[in-house]
XYZ file of C-alpha atoms in Angstrom:
484
model
C -21.941 -18.147 10.232
C -19.517 -16.258 7.975
C -17.426 -14.957 10.833
C -16.577 -18.396 12.275
C -14.469 -19.755 9.362
C -12.823 -16.355 8.964
C -11.515 -16.335 12.534
C -10.542 -19.983 12.250
C -8.473 -19.206 9.178
C -7.020 -16.187 10.983
C -5.895 -18.508 13.745
C -4.274 -20.772 11.188
C -2.533 -17.814 9.561
C -1.305 -16.625 12.949
C 0.042 -20.086 13.821
C 1.905 -20.388 10.492
C 3.250 -16.839 10.800
C 4.480 -17.435 14.346
C 6.267 -20.568 13.082
C 8.009 -18.538 10.341
C 8.679 -15.778 12.839
C 10.503 -18.213 15.152
C 12.595 -19.378 12.207
C 13.518 -15.802 11.343
C 14.675 -15.155 14.875
C 16.565 -18.430 15.070
C 18.474 -17.733 11.825
C 18.845 -13.963 12.255
C 18.605 -13.105 15.940
C 20.575 -9.881 15.575
C 19.174 -6.744 13.929
C 19.506 -6.841 10.148
C 19.497 -4.120 7.472
C 17.401 -1.133 8.629
C 16.837 -2.897 11.970
C 20.310 -1.804 13.032
C 18.797 1.696 13.326
C 15.242 0.862 14.408
C 15.980 -1.649 17.181
C 18.509 0.488 19.138
C 16.217 3.526 18.826
C 13.262 1.550 20.213
C 15.489 0.306 23.068
C 16.383 3.885 23.946
C 12.654 4.535 24.346
C 12.446 1.483 26.577
C 15.044 3.179 28.764
C 12.862 6.310 28.722
C 15.497 8.190 26.738
C 12.988 9.925 24.465
C 15.331 12.819 23.782
C 17.999 10.600 22.166
C 17.669 10.264 18.409
C 19.750 8.491 15.768
C 20.249 11.084 12.984
C 20.422 8.305 10.369
C 16.759 7.474 10.906
C 14.552 9.233 8.340
C 11.055 8.477 9.663
C 9.119 9.808 12.636
C 9.116 7.731 15.829
C 5.639 6.159 15.502
C 6.800 2.548 15.444
C 8.982 3.088 18.522
C 6.149 4.731 20.457
C 3.760 1.912 19.559
C 6.296 -0.749 20.644
C 6.978 1.229 23.837
C 3.257 1.255 24.721
C 2.812 -2.478 23.972
C 5.883 -3.562 25.888
C 5.102 -1.149 28.758
C 1.705 -2.837 29.162
C 3.384 -6.258 28.974
C 5.972 -5.287 31.584
C 3.176 -4.153 33.915
C 1.322 -7.488 33.672
C 4.489 -9.589 33.941
C 6.002 -7.445 36.706
C 9.328 -7.075 34.863
C 11.441 -4.092 33.980
C 10.601 -2.634 30.573
C 14.163 -2.604 29.251
C 14.454 -6.387 29.895
C 11.541 -7.027 27.534
C 12.732 -4.684 24.816
C 14.564 -7.358 22.826
C 14.808 -7.684 19.066
C 12.443 -10.688 19.308
C 9.631 -8.815 21.070
C 10.087 -5.668 19.001
C 9.692 -7.747 15.821
C 6.609 -9.356 17.367
C 4.945 -5.952 17.084
C 4.521 -6.564 13.362
C 2.829 -9.944 13.960
C 0.158 -7.971 15.839
C -0.099 -5.612 12.883
C -0.429 -8.574 10.545
C -3.588 -9.768 12.259
C -4.841 -6.194 12.512
C -4.313 -5.720 8.779
C -6.279 -8.881 7.904
C -9.180 -7.714 10.077
C -9.231 -4.195 8.682
C -8.930 -5.492 5.112
C -12.043 -7.608 5.697
C -13.973 -4.688 7.135
C -12.970 -2.438 4.230
C -13.929 -5.059 1.648
C -17.332 -5.434 3.311
C -17.785 -1.654 3.294
C -16.810 -1.320 -0.351
C -18.408 -4.396 -1.848
C -21.039 -5.927 0.389
C -24.757 -5.312 0.060
C -24.651 -4.090 3.623
C -24.133 -0.302 3.553
C -21.042 0.936 5.318
C -22.269 4.195 6.730
C -24.390 3.856 9.839
C -27.474 5.834 8.691
C -27.902 3.754 5.546
C -27.379 0.528 7.491
C -30.154 1.441 9.906
C -32.562 2.211 7.098
C -31.761 -0.859 5.027
C -34.182 -3.812 5.352
C -33.340 -6.962 3.457
C -35.531 -10.008 2.765
C -34.374 -13.575 3.220
C -32.872 -13.752 -0.290
C -31.063 -10.478 0.241
C -29.611 -11.694 3.540
C -28.330 -14.882 1.895
C -26.763 -12.905 -0.931
C -25.183 -10.516 1.539
C -23.757 -13.361 3.597
C -22.227 -14.827 0.430
C -20.654 -11.476 -0.364
C -19.251 -11.177 3.158
C -17.723 -14.649 2.932
C -16.005 -13.676 -0.329
C -14.733 -10.489 1.335
C -13.352 -12.570 4.199
C -11.487 -14.909 1.850
C -10.124 -11.953 -0.139
C -8.880 -10.338 3.091
C -7.025 -13.508 4.055
C -5.382 -13.691 0.650
C -4.378 -10.009 0.712
C -3.006 -10.579 4.234
C -0.193 -12.639 2.714
C 0.599 -10.187 -0.095
C 4.323 -11.006 -0.445
C 6.028 -7.615 -0.117
C 4.033 -6.750 2.986
C 3.981 -10.232 4.508
C 7.772 -10.607 4.422
C 8.275 -7.526 6.628
C 5.964 -9.019 9.256
C 9.041 -10.875 10.541
C 11.409 -7.932 10.823
C 11.255 -4.678 12.753
C 10.268 -2.419 9.873
C 7.565 0.227 9.668
C 5.587 -1.234 6.711
C 3.004 -3.352 8.592
C 2.158 -0.577 11.029
C 2.064 2.056 8.283
C -0.406 -0.012 6.238
C -2.576 -0.713 9.295
C -3.040 2.951 10.234
C -3.584 4.041 6.596
C -6.315 1.399 6.158
C -7.801 2.256 9.543
C -8.008 5.913 8.489
C -9.853 4.972 5.320
C -12.175 2.546 7.087
C -13.175 5.052 9.767
C -13.857 7.642 7.093
C -16.158 5.244 5.216
C -17.987 4.652 8.500
C -18.414 8.411 8.882
C -16.117 8.685 11.927
C -14.025 11.510 10.477
C -12.393 12.827 13.627
C -11.259 9.332 14.593
C -10.096 8.822 10.996
C -7.976 11.986 11.221
C -6.394 10.713 14.448
C -5.585 7.384 12.763
C -4.178 9.372 9.843
C -1.929 11.283 12.221
C -0.673 7.980 13.620
C 0.072 6.757 10.073
C 2.130 9.866 9.409
C 4.136 9.162 12.593
C 5.120 5.852 11.026
C 5.823 7.240 7.552
C 5.619 10.860 6.509
C 4.368 10.183 2.974
C 1.170 8.801 4.463
C -0.033 12.368 4.612
C -0.981 11.819 0.940
C -3.324 9.015 1.947
C -4.921 11.341 4.514
C -5.539 13.748 1.626
C -6.843 10.856 -0.481
C -9.248 9.922 2.329
C -10.452 13.534 2.522
C -10.949 13.625 -1.245
C -12.985 10.398 -1.245
C -15.013 11.708 1.698
C -15.811 14.898 -0.218
C -16.754 12.890 -3.334
C -19.073 10.548 -1.445
C -20.720 13.461 0.389
C -21.339 15.357 -2.860
C -22.720 12.261 -4.574
C -25.486 12.143 -1.947
C -26.735 15.476 -3.268
C -25.842 15.085 -6.933
C -28.767 14.882 -9.359
C -27.402 12.511 -11.964
C -30.191 13.260 -14.435
C -28.993 16.855 -14.613
C -25.647 15.663 -15.998
C -27.151 13.673 -18.831
C -26.396 10.091 -19.828
C -22.658 10.385 -20.525
C -21.220 13.761 -19.497
C -17.599 14.586 -20.277
C -15.085 14.481 -17.471
C -14.650 18.269 -17.422
C -18.428 18.778 -17.356
C -18.786 16.378 -14.467
C -15.825 17.883 -12.620
C -17.379 21.361 -13.005
C -20.701 20.075 -11.659
C -19.000 18.546 -8.641
C -17.109 21.802 -7.935
C -20.398 23.715 -8.020
C -21.923 21.212 -5.616
C -18.874 21.518 -3.382
C -19.436 25.261 -3.079
C -23.183 24.815 -2.602
C -22.715 22.343 0.270
C -19.522 23.849 1.613
C -20.549 23.944 5.273
C -21.676 20.309 5.284
C -18.402 19.298 3.662
C -16.431 21.441 6.129
C -17.967 19.453 9.003
C -16.605 16.268 7.420
C -13.242 17.567 6.245
C -11.965 20.013 8.864
C -10.185 17.303 10.909
C -8.281 16.043 7.814
C -7.407 19.634 6.904
C -6.052 20.227 10.394
C -3.768 17.172 10.132
C -2.460 18.325 6.742
C -1.883 21.899 7.997
C 0.005 20.683 11.074
C 2.133 18.429 8.863
C 2.804 21.305 6.464
C 4.013 23.362 9.440
C 6.284 20.493 10.455
C 7.771 20.328 6.936
C 8.511 24.049 7.000
C 10.054 23.831 10.480
C 12.035 20.682 9.616
C 13.206 21.970 6.248
C 11.786 19.001 4.397
C 9.646 15.869 4.753
C 12.581 13.656 5.796
C 13.896 13.702 9.334
C 17.501 12.796 10.122
C 19.734 11.889 7.177
C 18.316 13.629 4.106
C 21.252 12.884 1.839
C 19.876 9.576 0.437
C 16.228 10.684 0.289
C 16.285 13.750 -1.990
C 13.083 14.222 -3.924
C 13.135 14.198 -7.720
C 10.660 13.842 -10.593
C 11.105 10.140 -11.224
C 7.952 9.732 -13.359
C 8.836 6.194 -14.530
C 8.093 5.041 -10.951
C 4.426 5.089 -12.001
C 5.299 2.757 -14.906
C 7.211 0.399 -12.589
C 4.222 0.372 -10.259
C 1.817 -0.489 -13.104
C 3.917 -3.479 -14.156
C 4.367 -4.550 -10.515
C 0.559 -4.409 -10.128
C 0.016 -6.387 -13.306
C 2.404 -9.110 -12.113
C 0.909 -9.564 -8.632
C -2.724 -9.274 -9.763
C -2.256 -11.390 -12.875
C -4.926 -13.866 -11.653
C -7.400 -10.946 -11.836
C -6.160 -9.400 -15.057
C -4.621 -11.997 -17.365
C -6.884 -15.043 -17.504
C -8.364 -15.872 -20.942
C -11.713 -14.249 -20.089
C -9.907 -11.014 -19.273
C -8.004 -11.031 -22.556
C -11.295 -11.516 -24.436
C -12.786 -8.616 -22.528
C -9.862 -6.404 -23.465
C -10.164 -7.417 -27.131
C -13.883 -6.483 -27.117
C -13.007 -3.162 -25.501
C -10.336 -2.478 -28.113
C -12.783 -3.282 -30.909
C -15.169 -0.633 -29.602
C -12.299 1.862 -29.432
C -11.151 0.970 -32.955
C -14.475 2.087 -34.337
C -12.866 5.533 -34.212
C -9.484 4.641 -35.748
C -8.179 8.169 -36.200
C -8.890 9.050 -32.580
C -7.299 5.786 -31.452
C -4.137 6.303 -33.511
C -3.812 9.900 -32.345
C -4.264 8.865 -28.703
C -1.748 6.042 -29.102
C 0.857 8.300 -30.689
C 0.432 11.026 -28.063
C 0.614 8.545 -25.185
C 3.684 6.787 -26.631
C 5.446 10.087 -27.256
C 4.778 11.355 -23.710
C 5.922 8.071 -22.144
C 9.033 7.950 -24.305
C 9.985 11.513 -23.406
C 9.255 10.773 -19.726
C 11.504 7.724 -19.737
C 14.266 9.588 -21.562
C 14.221 12.752 -19.436
C 13.136 11.567 -16.004
C 14.661 8.143 -15.385
C 16.771 8.347 -12.227
C 18.955 5.573 -10.869
C 19.717 5.575 -7.165
C 23.200 4.383 -6.200
C 21.676 1.830 -3.806
C 19.904 0.195 -6.738
C 23.234 -0.490 -8.446
C 25.240 -1.423 -5.380
C 23.052 -3.480 -3.014
C 22.573 -7.077 -4.240
C 20.430 -8.061 -1.272
C 17.181 -6.890 -2.890
C 14.938 -7.901 -5.788
C 15.120 -4.475 -7.535
C 18.914 -4.879 -7.898
C 18.386 -8.023 -9.977
C 15.397 -6.620 -11.889
C 17.493 -3.642 -12.948
C 20.632 -5.680 -13.668
C 18.972 -8.520 -15.559
C 16.427 -6.435 -17.487
C 17.000 -2.702 -17.655
C 20.791 -2.679 -17.599
C 21.165 -5.158 -20.450
C 20.825 -2.436 -23.066
C 19.964 1.251 -23.045
C 16.973 0.553 -25.310
C 15.297 -1.819 -22.856
C 13.715 0.992 -20.867
C 11.998 2.162 -24.080
C 11.055 -1.348 -25.196
C 9.206 -1.742 -21.874
C 6.797 1.066 -22.797
C 4.250 -1.185 -24.584
C 4.221 -3.416 -21.471
C 3.570 -0.371 -19.266
C 0.775 0.724 -21.573
C -0.816 -2.732 -21.500
C -0.525 -2.873 -17.699
C -2.075 0.569 -17.325
C -4.910 -0.380 -19.700
C -5.668 -3.595 -17.780
C -5.578 -1.857 -14.389
C -7.768 1.020 -15.526
C -10.301 -1.285 -17.144
C -10.648 -3.339 -13.971
C -10.721 -0.366 -11.607
C -13.370 1.567 -13.519
C -15.760 -1.389 -13.428
C -16.462 -0.573 -9.799
C -15.297 2.965 -9.080
C -16.520 6.386 -10.189
C -14.107 8.096 -12.586
C -13.554 11.021 -10.199
C -12.573 8.501 -7.522
C -10.129 7.002 -10.023
C -8.754 10.462 -10.809
C -8.187 11.203 -7.110
C -6.519 7.810 -6.655
C -4.198 8.181 -9.656
C -3.182 11.665 -8.528
C -2.320 10.492 -5.009
C -0.414 7.475 -6.346
C 1.671 9.762 -8.560
C 2.399 12.164 -5.718
C 3.513 9.285 -3.466
C 5.720 7.445 -5.966
C 7.173 10.016 -8.402
C 9.390 11.921 -5.896
C 11.146 8.659 -4.899
C 14.510 8.257 -6.610
C 15.038 4.698 -5.367
C 13.170 1.821 -7.026
C 11.887 0.101 -3.892
C 8.941 -2.304 -3.992
C 7.927 -1.402 -0.424
C 6.818 2.015 -1.776
C 4.217 0.170 -3.876
C 2.476 -1.692 -1.053
C -0.226 0.861 -0.166
C -1.060 1.848 -3.786
C -1.364 -1.844 -4.668
C -3.601 -2.653 -1.711
C -5.907 0.313 -2.418
C -6.147 -0.814 -6.037
C -6.853 -4.406 -4.996
C -9.532 -3.354 -2.518
C -11.473 -1.355 -5.100
C -11.611 -3.711 -8.076
C -14.693 -5.964 -8.248
C -14.755 -9.097 -6.094
C -13.528 -12.105 -8.040
C -14.445 -15.800 -8.116
C -13.021 -18.336 -5.692
C -11.003 -19.865 -8.554
C -9.249 -16.556 -9.138
C -8.750 -16.061 -5.396
C -7.192 -19.531 -5.147
C -4.865 -18.749 -8.056
C -3.918 -15.460 -6.448
C -3.301 -17.189 -3.127
C -1.076 -19.823 -4.800
C 0.951 -17.027 -6.481
C 1.400 -15.165 -3.181
C 2.326 -18.282 -1.224
C 4.825 -19.366 -3.901
C 6.557 -15.962 -3.922
C 6.564 -15.847 -0.130
C 8.011 -19.347 0.146
C 10.740 -18.578 -2.357
C 11.728 -15.247 -0.723
C 11.636 -16.588 2.832
C 13.632 -19.643 1.778
C 16.335 -17.444 0.225
C 16.454 -15.251 3.351
C 16.695 -18.169 5.796
C 18.697 -20.741 3.899
C 20.872 -18.867 1.409
C 23.016 -16.371 3.358
C 26.118 -15.048 1.656
C 29.067 -12.712 2.334
C 30.578 -9.770 0.597
C 34.245 -10.024 -0.359
C 35.087 -6.741 1.378
C 33.433 -7.853 4.663
C 33.476 -11.674 4.756
C 32.743 -11.791 8.478
C 29.273 -10.286 8.022
C 26.375 -12.482 6.937
C 24.136 -10.990 4.225
C 20.622 -12.203 3.433
C 18.391 -11.764 0.418
C 15.122 -9.830 0.920
C 12.636 -7.593 -0.817
């Protein structure tokens, strides 16, 4: 019963997306922005010129290989030459396939994480529900399905469905890796993780994240919670988990060896390549841009405001603060230390990429120009907003997830975002989606509000891209378009 409306809505989403896709290709039929590198490279593959490589491309060739395989199959069934099908239109269509794949995998993940139905096969076989349990489970699955459809139109990701970028494919294989691991198919998960790395090298961190969560879940099956007491400290619990890791090392090794192999092979590639970036390394030099975590927290607060900023949420935060204020000296000390660390971090580690200041085709350019560049004190005045965002996110995330899971997640998010010098919202897509998957399921009213927010942002951005082209004074013959 629950599956029928889901697939009906998927069909509607596909129809709407194809309509937008046709408009994109009507208005911008030629490769645009990064497509000027991606499309010709994919077309070389369609001519079987696998040895030719554009040195300006910085990612591995996963997206080109996937497009090659899809179009090769299509050419076989249509009886046409492959290179005749390798147009910008059909290459972009690859991401429409990934869109539908992402919606499906989001639903499966939400069911795994939130539904009464257990995700791993052994538990599912043992579980026997009564009639009431089945009805409750069906209701949960329906809510998971609606949530997946809403997340499928998450603006930053949805926009790049219509261009030949790597984001949709990267998200799909990262989510597939995580889903397969939750199902206990660790070798298949490692293969999917390898595919995700071929689309974007930084996805190796999400392979490590998946391995960490797998280890945590495996240890929890053997952990005697009564031995830890009612409220053990984080260090005490971490020590207990390390002891259990050593005690069940061989069982954990059976689960984790495939992920370890992927990470080792990638490490060997980095040593051989002289860095994580292939091709042009000049604009992708790593640095310690710690404020990226702060930008991500505010980005997350903005897009998940229907989950975090309704009146009931504010009341919940006030109650939480009241409980903290029962120890005022501890609270004041913690506040001062946190503020001091964040202030020092913003002062010492704020980096500004030249693209951020020069390219007015992207949202971050205007965010920086209209907010941060107005006065040198603005970046410090934003610290309370970052602290509030972090508090809201942490409060919501810890309602559902174990604190060691949260620690693993925060660590991986920092490793993914901090080395990036450029403020680019596309780098926030996977951290945001993982956060959104793991907070508690919300009411249909909140989901509707979230959907309205996403649709409004999508409509505005797509409208600007399609209907408001502009030109630069130094190259008036070239049409520029606004995008994420």
